PDB file of C-alpha atoms and ligand atoms in Angstrom:
ATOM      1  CA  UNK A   1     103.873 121.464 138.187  1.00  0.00           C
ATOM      2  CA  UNK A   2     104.245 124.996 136.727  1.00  0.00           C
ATOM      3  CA  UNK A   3     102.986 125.766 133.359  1.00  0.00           C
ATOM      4  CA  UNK A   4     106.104 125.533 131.552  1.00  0.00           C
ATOM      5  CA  UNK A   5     106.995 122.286 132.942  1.00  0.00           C
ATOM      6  CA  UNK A   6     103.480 121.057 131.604  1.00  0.00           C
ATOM      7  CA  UNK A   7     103.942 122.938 128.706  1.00  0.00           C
ATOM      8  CA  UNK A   8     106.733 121.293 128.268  1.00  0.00           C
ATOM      9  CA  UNK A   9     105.549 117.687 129.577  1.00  0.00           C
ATOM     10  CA  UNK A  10     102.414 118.293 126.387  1.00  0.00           C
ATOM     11  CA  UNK A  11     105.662 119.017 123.769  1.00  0.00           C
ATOM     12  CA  UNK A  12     107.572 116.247 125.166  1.00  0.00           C
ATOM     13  CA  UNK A  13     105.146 113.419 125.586  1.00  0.00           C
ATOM     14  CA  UNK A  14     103.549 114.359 121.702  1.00  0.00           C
ATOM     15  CA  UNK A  15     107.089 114.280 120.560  1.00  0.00           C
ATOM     16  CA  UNK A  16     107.220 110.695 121.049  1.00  0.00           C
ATOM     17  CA  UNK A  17     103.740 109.999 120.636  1.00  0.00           C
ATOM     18  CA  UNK A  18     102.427 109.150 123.863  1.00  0.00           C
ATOM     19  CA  UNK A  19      98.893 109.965 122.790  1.00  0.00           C
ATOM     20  CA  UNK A  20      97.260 108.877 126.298  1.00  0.00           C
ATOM     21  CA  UNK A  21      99.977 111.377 128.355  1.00  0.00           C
ATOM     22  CA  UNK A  22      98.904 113.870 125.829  1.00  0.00           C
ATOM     23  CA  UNK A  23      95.549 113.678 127.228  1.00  0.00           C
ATOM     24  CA  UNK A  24      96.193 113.886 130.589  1.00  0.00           C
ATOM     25  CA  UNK A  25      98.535 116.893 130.244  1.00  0.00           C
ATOM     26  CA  UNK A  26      96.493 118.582 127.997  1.00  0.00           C
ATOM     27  CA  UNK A  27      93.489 118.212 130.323  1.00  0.00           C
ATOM     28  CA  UNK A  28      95.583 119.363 133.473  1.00  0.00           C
ATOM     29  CA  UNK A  29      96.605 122.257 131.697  1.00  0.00           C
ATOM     30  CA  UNK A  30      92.548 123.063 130.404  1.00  0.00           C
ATOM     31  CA  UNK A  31      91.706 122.794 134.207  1.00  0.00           C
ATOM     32  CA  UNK A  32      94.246 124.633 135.560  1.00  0.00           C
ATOM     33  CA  UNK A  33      92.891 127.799 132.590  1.00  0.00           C
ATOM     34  CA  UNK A  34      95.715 127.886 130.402  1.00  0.00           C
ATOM     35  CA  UNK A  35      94.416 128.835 127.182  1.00  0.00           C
ATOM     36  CA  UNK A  36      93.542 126.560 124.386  1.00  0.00           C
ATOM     37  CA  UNK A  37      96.231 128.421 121.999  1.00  0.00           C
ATOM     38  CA  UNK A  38      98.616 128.688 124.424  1.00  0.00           C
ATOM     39  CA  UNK A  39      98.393 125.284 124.624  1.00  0.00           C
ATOM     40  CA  UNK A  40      98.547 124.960 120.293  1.00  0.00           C
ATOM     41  CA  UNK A  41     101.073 127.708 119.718  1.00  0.00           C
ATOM     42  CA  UNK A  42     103.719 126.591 122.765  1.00  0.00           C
ATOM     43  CA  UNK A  43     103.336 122.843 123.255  1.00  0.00           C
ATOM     44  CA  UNK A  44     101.544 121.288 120.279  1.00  0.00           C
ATOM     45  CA  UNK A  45     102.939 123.541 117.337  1.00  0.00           C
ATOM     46  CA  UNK A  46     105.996 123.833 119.046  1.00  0.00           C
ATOM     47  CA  UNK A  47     106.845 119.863 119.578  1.00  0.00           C
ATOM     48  CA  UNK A  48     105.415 119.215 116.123  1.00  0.00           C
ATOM     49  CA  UNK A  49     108.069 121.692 114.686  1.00  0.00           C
ATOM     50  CA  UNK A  50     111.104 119.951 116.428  1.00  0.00           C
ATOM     51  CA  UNK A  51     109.570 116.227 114.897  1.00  0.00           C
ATOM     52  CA  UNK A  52     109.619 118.299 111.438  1.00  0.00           C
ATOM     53  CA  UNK A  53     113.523 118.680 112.628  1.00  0.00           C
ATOM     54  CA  UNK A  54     114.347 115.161 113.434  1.00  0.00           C
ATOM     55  CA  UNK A  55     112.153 114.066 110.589  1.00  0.00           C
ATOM     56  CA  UNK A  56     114.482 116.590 108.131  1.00  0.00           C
ATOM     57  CA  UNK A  57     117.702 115.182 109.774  1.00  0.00           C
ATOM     58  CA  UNK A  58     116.787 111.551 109.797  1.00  0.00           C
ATOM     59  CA  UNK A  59     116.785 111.124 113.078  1.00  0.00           C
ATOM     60  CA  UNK A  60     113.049 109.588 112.981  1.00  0.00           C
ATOM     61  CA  UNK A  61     111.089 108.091 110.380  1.00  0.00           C
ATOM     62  CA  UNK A  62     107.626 108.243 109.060  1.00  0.00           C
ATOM     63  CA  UNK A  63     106.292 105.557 111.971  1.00  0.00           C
ATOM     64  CA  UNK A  64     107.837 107.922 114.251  1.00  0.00           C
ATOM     65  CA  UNK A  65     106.390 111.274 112.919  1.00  0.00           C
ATOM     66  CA  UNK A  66     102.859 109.178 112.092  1.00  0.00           C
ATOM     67  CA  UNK A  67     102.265 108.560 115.971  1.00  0.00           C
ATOM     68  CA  UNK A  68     103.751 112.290 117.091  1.00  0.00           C
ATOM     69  CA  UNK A  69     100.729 113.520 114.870  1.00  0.00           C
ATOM     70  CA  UNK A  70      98.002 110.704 116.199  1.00  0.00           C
ATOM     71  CA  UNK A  71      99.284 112.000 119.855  1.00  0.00           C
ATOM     72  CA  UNK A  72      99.326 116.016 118.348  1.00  0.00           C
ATOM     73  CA  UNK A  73      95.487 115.311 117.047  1.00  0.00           C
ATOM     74  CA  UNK A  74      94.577 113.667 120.428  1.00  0.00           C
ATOM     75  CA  UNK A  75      95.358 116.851 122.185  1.00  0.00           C
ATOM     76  CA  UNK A  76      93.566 118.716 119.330  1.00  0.00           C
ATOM     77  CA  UNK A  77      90.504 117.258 119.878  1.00  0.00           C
ATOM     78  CA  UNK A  78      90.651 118.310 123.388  1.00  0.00           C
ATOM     79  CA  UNK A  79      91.171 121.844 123.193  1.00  0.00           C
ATOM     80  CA  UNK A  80      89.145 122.394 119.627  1.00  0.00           C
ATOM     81  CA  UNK A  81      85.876 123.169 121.671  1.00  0.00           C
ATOM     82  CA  UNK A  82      87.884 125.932 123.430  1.00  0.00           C
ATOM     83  CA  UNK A  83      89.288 127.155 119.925  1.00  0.00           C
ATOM     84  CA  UNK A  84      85.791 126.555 117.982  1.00  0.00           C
ATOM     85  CA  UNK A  85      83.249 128.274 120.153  1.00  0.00           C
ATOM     86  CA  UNK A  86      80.246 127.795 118.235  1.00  0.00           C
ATOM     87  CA  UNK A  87      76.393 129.660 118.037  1.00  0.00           C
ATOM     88  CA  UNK A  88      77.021 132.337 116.152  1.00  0.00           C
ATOM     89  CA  UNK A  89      75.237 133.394 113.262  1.00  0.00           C
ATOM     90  CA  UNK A  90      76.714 131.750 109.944  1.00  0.00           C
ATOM     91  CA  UNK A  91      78.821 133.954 107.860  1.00  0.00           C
ATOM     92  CA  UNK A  92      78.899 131.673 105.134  1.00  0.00           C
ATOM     93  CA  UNK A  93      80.047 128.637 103.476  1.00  0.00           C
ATOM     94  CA  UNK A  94      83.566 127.797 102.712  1.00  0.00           C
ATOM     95  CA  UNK A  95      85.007 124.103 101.372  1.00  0.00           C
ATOM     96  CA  UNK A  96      88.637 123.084 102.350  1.00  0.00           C
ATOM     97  CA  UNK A  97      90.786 120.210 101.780  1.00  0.00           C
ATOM     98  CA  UNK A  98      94.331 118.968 100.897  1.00  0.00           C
ATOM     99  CA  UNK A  99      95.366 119.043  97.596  1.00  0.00           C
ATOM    100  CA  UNK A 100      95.602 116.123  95.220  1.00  0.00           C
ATOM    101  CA  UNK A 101      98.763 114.225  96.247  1.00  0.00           C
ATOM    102  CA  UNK A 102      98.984 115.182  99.684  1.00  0.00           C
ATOM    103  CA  UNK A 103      97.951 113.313 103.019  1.00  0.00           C
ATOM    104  CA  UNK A 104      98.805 115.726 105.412  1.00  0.00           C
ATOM    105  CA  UNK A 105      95.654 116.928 107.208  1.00  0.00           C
ATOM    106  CA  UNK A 106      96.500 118.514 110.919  1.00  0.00           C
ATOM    107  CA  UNK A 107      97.191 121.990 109.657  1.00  0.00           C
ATOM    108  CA  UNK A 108      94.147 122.283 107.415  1.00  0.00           C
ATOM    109  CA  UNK A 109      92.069 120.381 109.757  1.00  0.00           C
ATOM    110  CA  UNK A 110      92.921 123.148 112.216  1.00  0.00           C
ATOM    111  CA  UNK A 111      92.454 126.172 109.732  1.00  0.00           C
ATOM    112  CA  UNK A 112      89.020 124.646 109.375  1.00  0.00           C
ATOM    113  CA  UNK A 113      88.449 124.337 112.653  1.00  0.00           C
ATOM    114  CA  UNK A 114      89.484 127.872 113.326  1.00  0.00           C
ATOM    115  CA  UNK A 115      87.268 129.081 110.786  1.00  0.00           C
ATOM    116  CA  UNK A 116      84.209 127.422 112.459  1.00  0.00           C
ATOM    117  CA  UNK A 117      85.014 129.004 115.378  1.00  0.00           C
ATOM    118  CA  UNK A 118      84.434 132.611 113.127  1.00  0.00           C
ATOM    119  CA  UNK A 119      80.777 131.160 112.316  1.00  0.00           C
ATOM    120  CA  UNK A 120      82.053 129.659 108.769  1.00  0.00           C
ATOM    121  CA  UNK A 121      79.972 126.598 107.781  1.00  0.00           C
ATOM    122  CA  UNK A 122      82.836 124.026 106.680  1.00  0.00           C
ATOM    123  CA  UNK A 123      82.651 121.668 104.241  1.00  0.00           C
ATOM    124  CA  UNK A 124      85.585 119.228 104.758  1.00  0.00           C
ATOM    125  CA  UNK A 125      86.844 117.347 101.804  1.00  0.00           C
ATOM    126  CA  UNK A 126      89.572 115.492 103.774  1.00  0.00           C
ATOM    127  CA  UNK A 127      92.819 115.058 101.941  1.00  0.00           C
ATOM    128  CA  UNK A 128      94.268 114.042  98.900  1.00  0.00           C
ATOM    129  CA  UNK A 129      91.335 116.755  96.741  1.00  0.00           C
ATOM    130  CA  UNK A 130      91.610 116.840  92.916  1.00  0.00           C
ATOM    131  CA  UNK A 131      90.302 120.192  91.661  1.00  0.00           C
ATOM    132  CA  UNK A 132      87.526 118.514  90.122  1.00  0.00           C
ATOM    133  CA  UNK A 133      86.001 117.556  93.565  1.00  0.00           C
ATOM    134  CA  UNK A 134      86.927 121.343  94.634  1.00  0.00           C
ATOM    135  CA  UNK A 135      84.890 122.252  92.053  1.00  0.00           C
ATOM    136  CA  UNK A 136      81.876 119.955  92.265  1.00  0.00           C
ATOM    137  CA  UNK A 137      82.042 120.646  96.422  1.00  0.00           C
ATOM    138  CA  UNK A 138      81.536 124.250  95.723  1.00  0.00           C
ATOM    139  CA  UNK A 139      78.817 124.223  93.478  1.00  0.00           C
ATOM    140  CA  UNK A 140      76.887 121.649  95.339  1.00  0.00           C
ATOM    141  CA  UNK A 141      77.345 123.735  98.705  1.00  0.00           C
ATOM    142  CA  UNK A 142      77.066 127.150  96.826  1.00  0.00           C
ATOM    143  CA  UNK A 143      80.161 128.375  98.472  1.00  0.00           C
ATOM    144  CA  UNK A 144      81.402 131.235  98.446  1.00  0.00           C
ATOM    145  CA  UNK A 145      84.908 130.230  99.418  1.00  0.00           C
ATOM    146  CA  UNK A 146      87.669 127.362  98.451  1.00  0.00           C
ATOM    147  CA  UNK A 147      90.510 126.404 100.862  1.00  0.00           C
ATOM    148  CA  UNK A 148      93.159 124.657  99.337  1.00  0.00           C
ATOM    149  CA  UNK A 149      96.398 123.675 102.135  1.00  0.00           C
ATOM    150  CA  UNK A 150      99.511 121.429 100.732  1.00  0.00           C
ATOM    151  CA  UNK A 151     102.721 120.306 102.960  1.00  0.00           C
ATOM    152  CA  UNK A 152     104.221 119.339  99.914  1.00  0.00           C
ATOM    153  CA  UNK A 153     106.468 121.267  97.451  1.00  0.00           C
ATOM    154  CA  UNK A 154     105.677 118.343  94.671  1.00  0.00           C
ATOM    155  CA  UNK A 155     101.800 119.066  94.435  1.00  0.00           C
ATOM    156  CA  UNK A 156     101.786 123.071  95.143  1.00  0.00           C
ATOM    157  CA  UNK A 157     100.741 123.358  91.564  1.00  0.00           C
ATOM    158  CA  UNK A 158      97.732 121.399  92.040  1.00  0.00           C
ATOM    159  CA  UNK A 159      96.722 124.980  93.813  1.00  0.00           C
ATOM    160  CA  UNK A 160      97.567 126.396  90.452  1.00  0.00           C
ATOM    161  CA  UNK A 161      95.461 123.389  88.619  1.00  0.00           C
ATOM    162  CA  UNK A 162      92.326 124.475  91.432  1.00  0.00           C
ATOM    163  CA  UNK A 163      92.355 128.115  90.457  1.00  0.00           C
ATOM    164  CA  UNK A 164      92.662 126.845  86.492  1.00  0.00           C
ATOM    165  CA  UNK A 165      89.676 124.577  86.758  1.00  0.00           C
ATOM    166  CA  UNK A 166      87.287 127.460  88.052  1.00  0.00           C
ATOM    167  CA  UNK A 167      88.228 129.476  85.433  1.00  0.00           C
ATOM    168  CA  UNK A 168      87.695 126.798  83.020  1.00  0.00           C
ATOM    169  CA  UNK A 169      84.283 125.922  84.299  1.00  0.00           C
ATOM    170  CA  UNK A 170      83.411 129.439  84.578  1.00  0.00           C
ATOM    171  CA  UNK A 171      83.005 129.916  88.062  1.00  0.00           C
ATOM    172  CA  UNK A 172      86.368 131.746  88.667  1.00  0.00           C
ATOM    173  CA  UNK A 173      84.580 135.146  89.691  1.00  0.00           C
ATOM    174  CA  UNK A 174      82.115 133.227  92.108  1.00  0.00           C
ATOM    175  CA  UNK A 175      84.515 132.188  94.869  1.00  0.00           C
ATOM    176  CA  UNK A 176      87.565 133.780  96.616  1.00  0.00           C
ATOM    177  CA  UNK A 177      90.347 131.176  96.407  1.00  0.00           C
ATOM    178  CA  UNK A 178      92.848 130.810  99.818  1.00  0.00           C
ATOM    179  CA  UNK A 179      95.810 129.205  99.388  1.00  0.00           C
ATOM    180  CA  UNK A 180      97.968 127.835 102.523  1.00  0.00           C
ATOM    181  CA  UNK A 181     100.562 125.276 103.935  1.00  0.00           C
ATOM    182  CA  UNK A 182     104.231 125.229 105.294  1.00  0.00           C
ATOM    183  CA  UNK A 183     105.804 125.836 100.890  1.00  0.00           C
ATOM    184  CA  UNK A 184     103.379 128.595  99.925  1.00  0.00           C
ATOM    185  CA  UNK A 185     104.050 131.993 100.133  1.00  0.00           C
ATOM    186  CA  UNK A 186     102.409 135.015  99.010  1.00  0.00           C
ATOM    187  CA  UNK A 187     104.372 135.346  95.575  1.00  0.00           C
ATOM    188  CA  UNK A 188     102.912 132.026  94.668  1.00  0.00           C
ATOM    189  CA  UNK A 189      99.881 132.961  95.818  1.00  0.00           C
ATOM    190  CA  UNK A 190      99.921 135.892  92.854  1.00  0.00           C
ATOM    191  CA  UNK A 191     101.851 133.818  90.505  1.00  0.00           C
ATOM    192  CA  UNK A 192      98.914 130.973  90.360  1.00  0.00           C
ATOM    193  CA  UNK A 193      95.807 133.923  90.481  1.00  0.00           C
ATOM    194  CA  UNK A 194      94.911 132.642  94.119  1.00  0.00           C
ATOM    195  CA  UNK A 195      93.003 135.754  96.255  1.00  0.00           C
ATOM    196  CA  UNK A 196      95.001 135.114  99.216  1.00  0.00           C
ATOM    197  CA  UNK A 197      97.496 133.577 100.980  1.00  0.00           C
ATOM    198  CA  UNK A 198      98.090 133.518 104.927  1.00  0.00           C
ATOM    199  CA  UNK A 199     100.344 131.725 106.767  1.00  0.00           C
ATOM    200  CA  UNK A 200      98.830 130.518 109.663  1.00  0.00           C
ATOM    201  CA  UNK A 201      95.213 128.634 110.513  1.00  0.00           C
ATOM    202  CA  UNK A 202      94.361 131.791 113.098  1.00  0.00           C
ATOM    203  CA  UNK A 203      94.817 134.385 109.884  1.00  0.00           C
ATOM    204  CA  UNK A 204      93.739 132.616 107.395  1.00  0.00           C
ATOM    205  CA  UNK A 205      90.014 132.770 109.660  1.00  0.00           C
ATOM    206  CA  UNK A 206      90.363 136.424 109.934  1.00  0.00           C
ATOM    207  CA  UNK A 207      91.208 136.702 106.197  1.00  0.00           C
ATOM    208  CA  UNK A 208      88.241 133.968 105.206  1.00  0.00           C
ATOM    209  CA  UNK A 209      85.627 136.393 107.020  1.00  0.00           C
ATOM    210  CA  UNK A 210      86.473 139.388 105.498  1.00  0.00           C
ATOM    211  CA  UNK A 211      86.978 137.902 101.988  1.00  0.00           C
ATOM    212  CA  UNK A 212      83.180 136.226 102.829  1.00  0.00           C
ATOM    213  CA  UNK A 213      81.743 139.724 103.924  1.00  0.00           C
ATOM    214  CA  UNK A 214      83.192 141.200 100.444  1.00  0.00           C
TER     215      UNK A 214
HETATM  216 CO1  B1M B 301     105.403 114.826 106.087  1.00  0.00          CO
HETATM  217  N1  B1M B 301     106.620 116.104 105.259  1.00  0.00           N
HETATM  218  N2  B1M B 301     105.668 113.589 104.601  1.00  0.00           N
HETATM  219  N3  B1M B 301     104.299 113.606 107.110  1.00  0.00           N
HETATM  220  N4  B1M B 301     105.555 116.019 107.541  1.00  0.00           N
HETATM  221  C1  B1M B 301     106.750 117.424 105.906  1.00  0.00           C
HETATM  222  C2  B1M B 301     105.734 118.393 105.341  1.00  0.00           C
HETATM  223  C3  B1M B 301     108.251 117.816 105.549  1.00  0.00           C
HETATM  224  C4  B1M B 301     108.508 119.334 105.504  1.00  0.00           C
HETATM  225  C5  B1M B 301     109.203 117.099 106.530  1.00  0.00           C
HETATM  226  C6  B1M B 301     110.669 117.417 106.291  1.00  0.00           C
HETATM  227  O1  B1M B 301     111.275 116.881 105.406  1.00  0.00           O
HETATM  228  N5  B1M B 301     111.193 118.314 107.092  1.00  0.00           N
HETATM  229  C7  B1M B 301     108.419 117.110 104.144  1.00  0.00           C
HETATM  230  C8  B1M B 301     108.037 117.963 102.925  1.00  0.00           C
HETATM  231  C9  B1M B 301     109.252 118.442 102.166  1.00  0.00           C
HETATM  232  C10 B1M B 301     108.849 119.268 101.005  1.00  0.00           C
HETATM  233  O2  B1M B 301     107.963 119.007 100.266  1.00  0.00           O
HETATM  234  N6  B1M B 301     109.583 120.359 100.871  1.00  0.00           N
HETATM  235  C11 B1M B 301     107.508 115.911 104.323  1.00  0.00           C
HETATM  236  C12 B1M B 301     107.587 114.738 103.527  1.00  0.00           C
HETATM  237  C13 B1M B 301     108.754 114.668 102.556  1.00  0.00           C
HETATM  238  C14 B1M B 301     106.673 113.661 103.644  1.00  0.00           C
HETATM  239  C15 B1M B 301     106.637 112.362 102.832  1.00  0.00           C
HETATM  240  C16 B1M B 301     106.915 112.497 101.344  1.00  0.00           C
HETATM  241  C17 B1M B 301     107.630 111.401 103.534  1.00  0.00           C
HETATM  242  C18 B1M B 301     107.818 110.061 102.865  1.00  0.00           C
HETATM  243  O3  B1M B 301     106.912 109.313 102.701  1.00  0.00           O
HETATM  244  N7  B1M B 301     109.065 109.827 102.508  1.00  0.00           N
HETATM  245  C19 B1M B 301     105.214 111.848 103.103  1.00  0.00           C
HETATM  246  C20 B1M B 301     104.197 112.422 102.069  1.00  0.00           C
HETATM  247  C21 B1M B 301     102.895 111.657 102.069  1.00  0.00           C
HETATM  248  C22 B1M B 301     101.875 112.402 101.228  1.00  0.00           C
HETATM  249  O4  B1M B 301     101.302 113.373 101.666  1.00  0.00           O
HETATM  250  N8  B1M B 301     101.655 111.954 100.002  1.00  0.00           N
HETATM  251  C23 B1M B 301     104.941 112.445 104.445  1.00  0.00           C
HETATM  252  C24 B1M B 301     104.111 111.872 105.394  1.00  0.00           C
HETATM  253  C25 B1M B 301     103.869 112.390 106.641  1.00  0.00           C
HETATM  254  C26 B1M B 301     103.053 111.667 107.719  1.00  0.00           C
HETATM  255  C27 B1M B 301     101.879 110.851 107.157  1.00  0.00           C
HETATM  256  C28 B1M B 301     104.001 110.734 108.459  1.00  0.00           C
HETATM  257  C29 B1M B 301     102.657 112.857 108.666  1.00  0.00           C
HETATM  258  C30 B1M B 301     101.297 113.506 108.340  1.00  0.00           C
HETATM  259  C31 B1M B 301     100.198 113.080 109.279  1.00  0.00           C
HETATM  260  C32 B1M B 301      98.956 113.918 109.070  1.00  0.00           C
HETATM  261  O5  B1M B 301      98.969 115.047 108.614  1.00  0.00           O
HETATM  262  N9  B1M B 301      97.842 113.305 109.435  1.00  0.00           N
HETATM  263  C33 B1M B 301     103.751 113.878 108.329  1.00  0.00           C
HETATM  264  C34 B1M B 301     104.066 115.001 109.158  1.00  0.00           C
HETATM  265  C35 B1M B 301     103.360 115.058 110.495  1.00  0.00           C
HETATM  266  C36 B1M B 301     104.984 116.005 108.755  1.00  0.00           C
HETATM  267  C37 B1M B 301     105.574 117.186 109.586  1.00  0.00           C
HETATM  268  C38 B1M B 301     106.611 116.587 110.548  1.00  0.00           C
HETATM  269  C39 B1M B 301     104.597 118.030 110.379  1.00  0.00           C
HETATM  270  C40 B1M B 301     103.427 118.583 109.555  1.00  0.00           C
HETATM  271  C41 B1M B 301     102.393 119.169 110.488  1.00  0.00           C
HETATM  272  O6  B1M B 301     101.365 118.566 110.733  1.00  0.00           O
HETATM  273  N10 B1M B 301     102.719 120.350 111.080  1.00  0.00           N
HETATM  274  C42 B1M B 301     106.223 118.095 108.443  1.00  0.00           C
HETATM  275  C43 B1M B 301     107.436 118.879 108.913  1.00  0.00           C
HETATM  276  C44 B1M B 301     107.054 120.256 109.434  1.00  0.00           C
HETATM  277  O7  B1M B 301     106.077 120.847 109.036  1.00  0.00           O
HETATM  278  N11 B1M B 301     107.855 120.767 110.307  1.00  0.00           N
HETATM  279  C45 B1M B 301     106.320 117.140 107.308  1.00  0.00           C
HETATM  280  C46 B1M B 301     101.850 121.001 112.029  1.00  0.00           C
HETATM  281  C47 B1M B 301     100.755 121.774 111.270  1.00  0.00           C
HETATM  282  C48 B1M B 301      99.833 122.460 112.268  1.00  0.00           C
HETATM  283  O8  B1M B 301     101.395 122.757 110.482  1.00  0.00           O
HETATM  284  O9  B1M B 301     100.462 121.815 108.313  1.00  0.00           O
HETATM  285  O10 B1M B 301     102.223 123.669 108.291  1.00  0.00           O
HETATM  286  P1  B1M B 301     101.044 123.033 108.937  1.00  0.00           P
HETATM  287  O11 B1M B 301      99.863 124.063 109.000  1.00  0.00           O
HETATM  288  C49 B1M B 301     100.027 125.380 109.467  1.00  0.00           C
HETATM  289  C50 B1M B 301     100.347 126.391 108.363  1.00  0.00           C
HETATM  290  O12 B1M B 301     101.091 125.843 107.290  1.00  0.00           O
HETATM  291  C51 B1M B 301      99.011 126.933 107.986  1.00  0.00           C
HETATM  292  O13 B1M B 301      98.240 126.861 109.184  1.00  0.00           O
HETATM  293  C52 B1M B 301      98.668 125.769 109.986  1.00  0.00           C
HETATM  294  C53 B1M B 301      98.665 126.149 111.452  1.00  0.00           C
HETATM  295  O14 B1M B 301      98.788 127.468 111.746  1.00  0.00           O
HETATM  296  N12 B1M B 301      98.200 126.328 106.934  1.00  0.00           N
HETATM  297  C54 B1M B 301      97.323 127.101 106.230  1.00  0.00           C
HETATM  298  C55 B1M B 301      98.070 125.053 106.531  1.00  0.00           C
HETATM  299  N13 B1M B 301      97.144 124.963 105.574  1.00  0.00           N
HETATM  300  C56 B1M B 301      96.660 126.209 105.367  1.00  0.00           C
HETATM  301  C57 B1M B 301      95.667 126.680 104.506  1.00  0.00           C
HETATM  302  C58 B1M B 301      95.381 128.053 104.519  1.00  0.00           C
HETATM  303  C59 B1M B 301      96.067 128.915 105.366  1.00  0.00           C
HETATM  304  C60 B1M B 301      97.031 128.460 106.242  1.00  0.00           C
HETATM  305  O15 B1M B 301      94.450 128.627 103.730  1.00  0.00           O
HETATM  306  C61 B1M B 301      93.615 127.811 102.973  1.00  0.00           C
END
């Protein structure tokens, strides 16, 4: 098989969430060196874009998009060791999570995963994060950097409600505060007093490493 066609054969089986074909192609395609983010960027990203499409359109339903992301995250897993390599010193200590009203987790799971690859220790607060446990995360872990990722154009100002609650607590000049996910942009980013927005997990490690070395 050429690597488009298992390119393609990745994008196609995750589409319709053959999890186990996932595998195999994904390991093929490891073995036979194509690169871990070729791999994200042209088969996983890429499928998980046109299930967003069929999703929008009502061709599928939330079953159907629920296994296409079990089948995305099985392929994850195998190609995060390729897009985390560890043992480097630590640069410091960032928390991340999904905010408050929001279950999705792949694209934050793989900022964070992207940021341990950059030496970041990660503290993962899964999804669904009020800005109190934000908050309470930080202090406990002393970082230096907050996370915050939503899907979800109903709970963007929960990012707004993060940034608030520092500032109310008195920790607002402490911690840089990075604001992502598919509905944010950078003039939300400024309107809510965020530090920075970036729109993918691969920038938003660059960004978190220079914000940390600030
Ligand atoms: Co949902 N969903 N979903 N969904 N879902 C979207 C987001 C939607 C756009 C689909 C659509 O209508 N086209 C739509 C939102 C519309 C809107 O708000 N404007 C939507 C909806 C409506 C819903 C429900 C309300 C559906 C319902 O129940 N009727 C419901 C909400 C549940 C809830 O959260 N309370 C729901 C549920 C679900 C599933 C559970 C079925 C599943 C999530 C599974 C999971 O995450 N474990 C799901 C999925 C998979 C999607 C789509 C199809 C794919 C999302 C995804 O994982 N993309 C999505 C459509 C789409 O995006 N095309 C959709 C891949 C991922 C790698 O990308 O998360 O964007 P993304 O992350 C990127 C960047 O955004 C960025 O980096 C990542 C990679 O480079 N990034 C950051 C993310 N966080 C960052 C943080 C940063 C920096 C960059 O700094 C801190």
């Amino acid at each position: 098989m050429s690597q488009s066609e298992l390119i393609k054969q990745i994008s196609d089986s995750m589409q319709i969430g053959k999890a186990k074909l996932v595998k195999q192609y994904v390991t093929q395609a490891l073995e036979e060196g194509i690169p871990a983010l070729t791999i994200l960027n042209e088969a996983l990203l890429e499928g998980m874009g046109m299930v967003g499409e069929k999703f929008k359109n009502n061709e599928i339903f939330v079953p159907e998009v629920l296994v296409a992301a079990r089948a995305m995250n099985a392929g994850i897993d195998l190609i995060k060791p390729q897009l985390a390599a560890t043992g480097m010193e630590s640069k410091g200590t960032a928390v991340i999570g999904t905010v408050k009203g929001d279950l999705h987790d792949i694209g934050k799971n793989l900022v964070r995963m992207m940021m341990e690859g950059k030496g970041i220790e990660m503290i993962d607060l899964g999804v669904d994060v009020s800005p109190e446990q934000f908050y309470e995360a930080a202090v406990e872990h002393n970082a230096q950097l907050v996370c915050c990722s939503t899907l979800l154009t109903t709970t963007m100002a929960e990012m707004s409600n993060v940034v608030q609650y520092f500032t109310q607590k008195g920790k607002r000049d402490q911690v840089k505060i990075m604001v992502g996910g598919a509905p944010v942009t950078q003039s939300f980013c400024e309107s809510i007093g965020a530090d920075c927005y970036t729109p993918d997990a691969a920038t938003a490690a660059e960004a978190a490493v220079g914000l940390l070395a600030q």
